[in-house]
C-alpha positions as protocol buffer text, in pm:
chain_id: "A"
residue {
  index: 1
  type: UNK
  ca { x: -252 y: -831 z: 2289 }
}
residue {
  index: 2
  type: UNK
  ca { x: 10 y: -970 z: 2509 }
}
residue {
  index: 3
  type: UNK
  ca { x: 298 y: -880 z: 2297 }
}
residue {
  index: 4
  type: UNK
  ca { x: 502 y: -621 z: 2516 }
}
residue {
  index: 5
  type: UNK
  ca { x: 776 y: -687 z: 2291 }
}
residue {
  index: 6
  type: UNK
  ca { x: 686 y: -450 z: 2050 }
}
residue {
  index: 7
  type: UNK
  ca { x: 682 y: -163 z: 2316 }
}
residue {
  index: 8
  type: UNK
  ca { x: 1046 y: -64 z: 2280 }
}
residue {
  index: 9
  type: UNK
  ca { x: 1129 y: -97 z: 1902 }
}
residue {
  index: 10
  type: UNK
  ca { x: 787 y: 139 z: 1817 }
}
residue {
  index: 11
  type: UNK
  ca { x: 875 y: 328 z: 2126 }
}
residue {
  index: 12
  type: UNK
  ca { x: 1240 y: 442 z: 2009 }
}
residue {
  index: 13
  type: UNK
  ca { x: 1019 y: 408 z: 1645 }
}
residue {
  index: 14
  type: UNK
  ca { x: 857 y: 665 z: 1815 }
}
residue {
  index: 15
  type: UNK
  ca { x: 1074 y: 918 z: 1948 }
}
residue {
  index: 16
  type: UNK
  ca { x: 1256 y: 926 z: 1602 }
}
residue {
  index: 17
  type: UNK
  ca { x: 933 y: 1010 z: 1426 }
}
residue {
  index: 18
  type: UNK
  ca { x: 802 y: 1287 z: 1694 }
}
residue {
  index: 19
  type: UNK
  ca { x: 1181 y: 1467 z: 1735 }
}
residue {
  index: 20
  type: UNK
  ca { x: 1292 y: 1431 z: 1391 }
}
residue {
  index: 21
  type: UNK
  ca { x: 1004 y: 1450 z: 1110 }
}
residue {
  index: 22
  type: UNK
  ca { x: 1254 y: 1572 z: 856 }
}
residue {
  index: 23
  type: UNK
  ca { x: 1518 y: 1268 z: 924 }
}
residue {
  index: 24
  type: UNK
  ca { x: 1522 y: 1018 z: 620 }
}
residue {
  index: 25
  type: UNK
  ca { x: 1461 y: 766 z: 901 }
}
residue {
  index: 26
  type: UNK
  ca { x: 1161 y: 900 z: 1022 }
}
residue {
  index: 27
  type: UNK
  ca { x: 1037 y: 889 z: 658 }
}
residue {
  index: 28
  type: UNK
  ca { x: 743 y: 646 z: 634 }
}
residue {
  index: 29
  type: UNK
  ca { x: 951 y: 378 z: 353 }
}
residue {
  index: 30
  type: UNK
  ca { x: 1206 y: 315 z: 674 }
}
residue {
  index: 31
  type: UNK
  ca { x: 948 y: 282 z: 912 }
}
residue {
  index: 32
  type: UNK
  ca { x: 687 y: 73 z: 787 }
}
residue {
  index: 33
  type: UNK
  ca { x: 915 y: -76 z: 566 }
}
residue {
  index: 34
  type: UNK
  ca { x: 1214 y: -112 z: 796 }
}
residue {
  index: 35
  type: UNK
  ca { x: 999 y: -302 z: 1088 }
}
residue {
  index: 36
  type: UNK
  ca { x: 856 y: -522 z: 818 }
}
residue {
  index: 37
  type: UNK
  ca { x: 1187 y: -624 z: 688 }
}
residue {
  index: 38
  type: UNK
  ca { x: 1305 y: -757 z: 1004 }
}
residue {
  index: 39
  type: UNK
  ca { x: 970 y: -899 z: 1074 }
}
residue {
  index: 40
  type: UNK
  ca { x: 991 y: -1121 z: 781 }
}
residue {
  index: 41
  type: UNK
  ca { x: 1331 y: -1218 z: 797 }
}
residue {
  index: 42
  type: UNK
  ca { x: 1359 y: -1295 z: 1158 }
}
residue {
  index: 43
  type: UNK
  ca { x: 1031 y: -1566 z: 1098 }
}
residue {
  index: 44
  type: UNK
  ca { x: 1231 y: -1704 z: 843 }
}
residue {
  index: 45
  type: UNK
  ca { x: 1556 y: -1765 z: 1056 }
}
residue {
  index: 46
  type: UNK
  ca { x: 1327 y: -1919 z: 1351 }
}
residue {
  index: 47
  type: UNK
  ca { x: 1126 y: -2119 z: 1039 }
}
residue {
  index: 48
  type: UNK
  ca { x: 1497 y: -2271 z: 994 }
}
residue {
  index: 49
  type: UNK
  ca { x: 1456 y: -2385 z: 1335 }
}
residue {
  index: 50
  type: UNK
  ca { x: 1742 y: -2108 z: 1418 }
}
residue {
  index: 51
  type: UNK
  ca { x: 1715 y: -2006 z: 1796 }
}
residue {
  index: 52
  type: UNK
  ca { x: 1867 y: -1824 z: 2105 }
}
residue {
  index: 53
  type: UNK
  ca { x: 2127 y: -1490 z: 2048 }
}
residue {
  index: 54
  type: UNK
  ca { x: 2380 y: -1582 z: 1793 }
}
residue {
  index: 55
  type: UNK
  ca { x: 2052 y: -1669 z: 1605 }
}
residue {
  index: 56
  type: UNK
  ca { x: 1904 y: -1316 z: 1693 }
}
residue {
  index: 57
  type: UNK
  ca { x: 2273 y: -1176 z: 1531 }
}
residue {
  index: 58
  type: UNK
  ca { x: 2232 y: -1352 z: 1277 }
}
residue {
  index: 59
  type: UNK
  ca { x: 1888 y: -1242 z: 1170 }
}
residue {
  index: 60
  type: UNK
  ca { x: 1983 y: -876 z: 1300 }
}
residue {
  index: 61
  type: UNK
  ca { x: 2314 y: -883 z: 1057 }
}
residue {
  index: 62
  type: UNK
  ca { x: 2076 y: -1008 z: 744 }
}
residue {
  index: 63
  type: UNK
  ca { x: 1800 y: -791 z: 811 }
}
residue {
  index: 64
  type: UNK
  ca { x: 2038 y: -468 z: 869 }
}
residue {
  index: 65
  type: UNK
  ca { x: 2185 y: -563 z: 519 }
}
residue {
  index: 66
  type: UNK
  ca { x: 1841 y: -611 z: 327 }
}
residue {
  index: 67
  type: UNK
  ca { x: 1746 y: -292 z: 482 }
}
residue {
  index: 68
  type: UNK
  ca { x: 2106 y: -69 z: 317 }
}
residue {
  index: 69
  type: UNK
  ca { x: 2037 y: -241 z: -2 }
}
residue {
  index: 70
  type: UNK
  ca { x: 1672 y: -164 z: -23 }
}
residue {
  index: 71
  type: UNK
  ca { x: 1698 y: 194 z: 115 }
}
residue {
  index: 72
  type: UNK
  ca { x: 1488 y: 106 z: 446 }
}
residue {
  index: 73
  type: UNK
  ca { x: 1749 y: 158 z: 708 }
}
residue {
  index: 74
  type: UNK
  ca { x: 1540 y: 256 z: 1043 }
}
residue {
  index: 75
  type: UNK
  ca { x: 1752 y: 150 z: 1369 }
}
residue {
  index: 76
  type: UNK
  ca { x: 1473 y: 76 z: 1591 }
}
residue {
  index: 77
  type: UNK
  ca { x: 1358 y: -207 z: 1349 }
}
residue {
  index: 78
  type: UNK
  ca { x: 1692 y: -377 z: 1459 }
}
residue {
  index: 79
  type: UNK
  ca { x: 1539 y: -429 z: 1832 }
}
residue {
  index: 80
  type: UNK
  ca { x: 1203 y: -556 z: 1633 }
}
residue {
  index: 81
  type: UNK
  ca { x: 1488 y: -859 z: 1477 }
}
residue {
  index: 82
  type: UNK
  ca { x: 1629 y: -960 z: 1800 }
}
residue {
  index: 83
  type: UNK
  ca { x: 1310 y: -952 z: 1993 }
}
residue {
  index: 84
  type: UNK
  ca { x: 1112 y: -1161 z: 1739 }
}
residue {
  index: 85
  type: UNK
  ca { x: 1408 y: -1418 z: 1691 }
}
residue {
  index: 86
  type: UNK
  ca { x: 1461 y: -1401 z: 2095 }
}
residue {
  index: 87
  type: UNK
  ca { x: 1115 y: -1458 z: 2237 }
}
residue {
  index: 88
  type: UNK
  ca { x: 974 y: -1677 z: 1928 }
}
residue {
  index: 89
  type: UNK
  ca { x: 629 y: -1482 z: 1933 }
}
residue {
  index: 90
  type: UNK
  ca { x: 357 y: -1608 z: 1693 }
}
residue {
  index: 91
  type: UNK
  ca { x: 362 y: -1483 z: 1369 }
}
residue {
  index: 92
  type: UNK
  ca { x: -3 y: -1451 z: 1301 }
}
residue {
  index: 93
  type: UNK
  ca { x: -33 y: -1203 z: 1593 }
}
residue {
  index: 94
  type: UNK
  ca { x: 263 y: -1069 z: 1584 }
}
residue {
  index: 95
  type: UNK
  ca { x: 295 y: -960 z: 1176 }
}
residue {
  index: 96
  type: UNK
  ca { x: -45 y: -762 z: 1201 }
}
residue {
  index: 97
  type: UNK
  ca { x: 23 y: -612 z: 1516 }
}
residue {
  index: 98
  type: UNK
  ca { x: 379 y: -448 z: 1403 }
}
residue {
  index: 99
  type: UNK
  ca { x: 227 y: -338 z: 1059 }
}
residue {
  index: 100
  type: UNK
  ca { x: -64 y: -190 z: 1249 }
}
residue {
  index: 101
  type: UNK
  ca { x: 196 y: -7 z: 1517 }
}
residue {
  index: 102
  type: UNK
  ca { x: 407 y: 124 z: 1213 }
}
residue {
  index: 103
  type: UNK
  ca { x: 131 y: 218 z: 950 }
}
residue {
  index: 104
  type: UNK
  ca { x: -40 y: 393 z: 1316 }
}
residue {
  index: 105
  type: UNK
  ca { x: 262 y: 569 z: 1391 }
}
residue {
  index: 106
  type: UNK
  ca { x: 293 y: 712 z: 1061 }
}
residue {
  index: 107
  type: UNK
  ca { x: -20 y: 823 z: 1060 }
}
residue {
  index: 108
  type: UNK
  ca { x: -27 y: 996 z: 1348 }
}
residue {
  index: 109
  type: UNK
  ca { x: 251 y: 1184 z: 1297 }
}
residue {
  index: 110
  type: UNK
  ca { x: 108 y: 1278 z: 955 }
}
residue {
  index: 111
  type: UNK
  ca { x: -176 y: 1425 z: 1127 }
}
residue {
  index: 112
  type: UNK
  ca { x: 23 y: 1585 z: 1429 }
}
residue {
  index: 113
  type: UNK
  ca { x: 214 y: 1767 z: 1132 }
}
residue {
  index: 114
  type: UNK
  ca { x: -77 y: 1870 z: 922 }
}
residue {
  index: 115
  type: UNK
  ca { x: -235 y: 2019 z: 1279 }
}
residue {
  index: 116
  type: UNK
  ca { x: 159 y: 2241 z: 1336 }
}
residue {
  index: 117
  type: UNK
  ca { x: 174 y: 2315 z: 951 }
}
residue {
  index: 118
  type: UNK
  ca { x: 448 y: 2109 z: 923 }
}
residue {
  index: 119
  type: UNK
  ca { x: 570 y: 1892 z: 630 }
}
residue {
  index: 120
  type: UNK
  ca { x: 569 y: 1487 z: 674 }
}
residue {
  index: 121
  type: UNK
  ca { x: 627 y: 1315 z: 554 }
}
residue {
  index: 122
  type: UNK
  ca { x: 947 y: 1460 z: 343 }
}
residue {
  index: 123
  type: UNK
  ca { x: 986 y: 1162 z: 78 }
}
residue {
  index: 124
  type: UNK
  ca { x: 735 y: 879 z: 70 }
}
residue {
  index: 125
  type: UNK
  ca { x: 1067 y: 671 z: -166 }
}
C-alpha cells in the first residue's frame, strides 16, 4: 500500500504485544486507541498547514498528553505522530490502514493467546 511508514510504529507495536501480553500497554484501549490518537491529531497539526520537525514535536507533545489524560498511553504510537506529521502521507489511506494494523494486531495476539491458554487481553478499559 506504499506506506512503509507504518512498519516501525506497529513493529515496536508489535514486540510490546507478543513479549508483554499482561503490560497495560499491550492492552488493546492503548493500542488501537493510542495509534488512533496520534493519527488524528497529527492530521490536524498538518491541516493547520504545520510542517517539518518542530511541527512533528509539536504534534508528538499534544498527542503524548491526550493520550495520559485519556488513559491510552502506548509509546510506539509516538513514532506513528512524527512519521505522519514528517512524511505528510494521505489521510484517506493512511487512517484505514493504521486502524486495520492495530485492530489486526490485537487480534492476533488474542488468538495466539487463546491457542497457549493464555489471558489477553487483561483489561479491555
Amino acid at each position: 500500500m506504499h506506506q512503509t511508514v507504518l512498519i516501525p510504529p506497529l513493529a515496536a507495536t508489535t514486540a510490546i504485544i507478543t513479549t508483554t501480553p499482561d503490560s497495560p500497554l499491550a492492552q488493546p484501549r492503548r493500542v488501537i486507541g493510542g495509534h488512533m490518537l496520534s493519527c488524528l491529531v497529527c492530521f490536524a497539526i498538518l491541516a493547520l498547514g504545520w510542517h517539518g520537525p518542530w511541527a512533528a514535536t509539536v504534534a508528538c507533545g499534544i498527542a503524548g498528553g491526550l493520550k495520559l489524560v485519556l488513559k491510552a498511553t502506548h509509546p510506539p504510537a509516538m513514532a506513528t505522530a512524527v512519521m505522519i506529521v514528517l512524511t505528510n502521507p494521505p489521510a484517506s489511506r493512511f487512517v484505514p490502514l493504521l486502524a486495520a494494523g492495530a485492530v489486526l494486531l490485537v487480534l492476533v495476539q488474542m488468538v495466539s493467546s487463546r491457542l497457549q491458554r493464555e489471558a489477553y487481553p487483561i483489561s479491555w478499559w
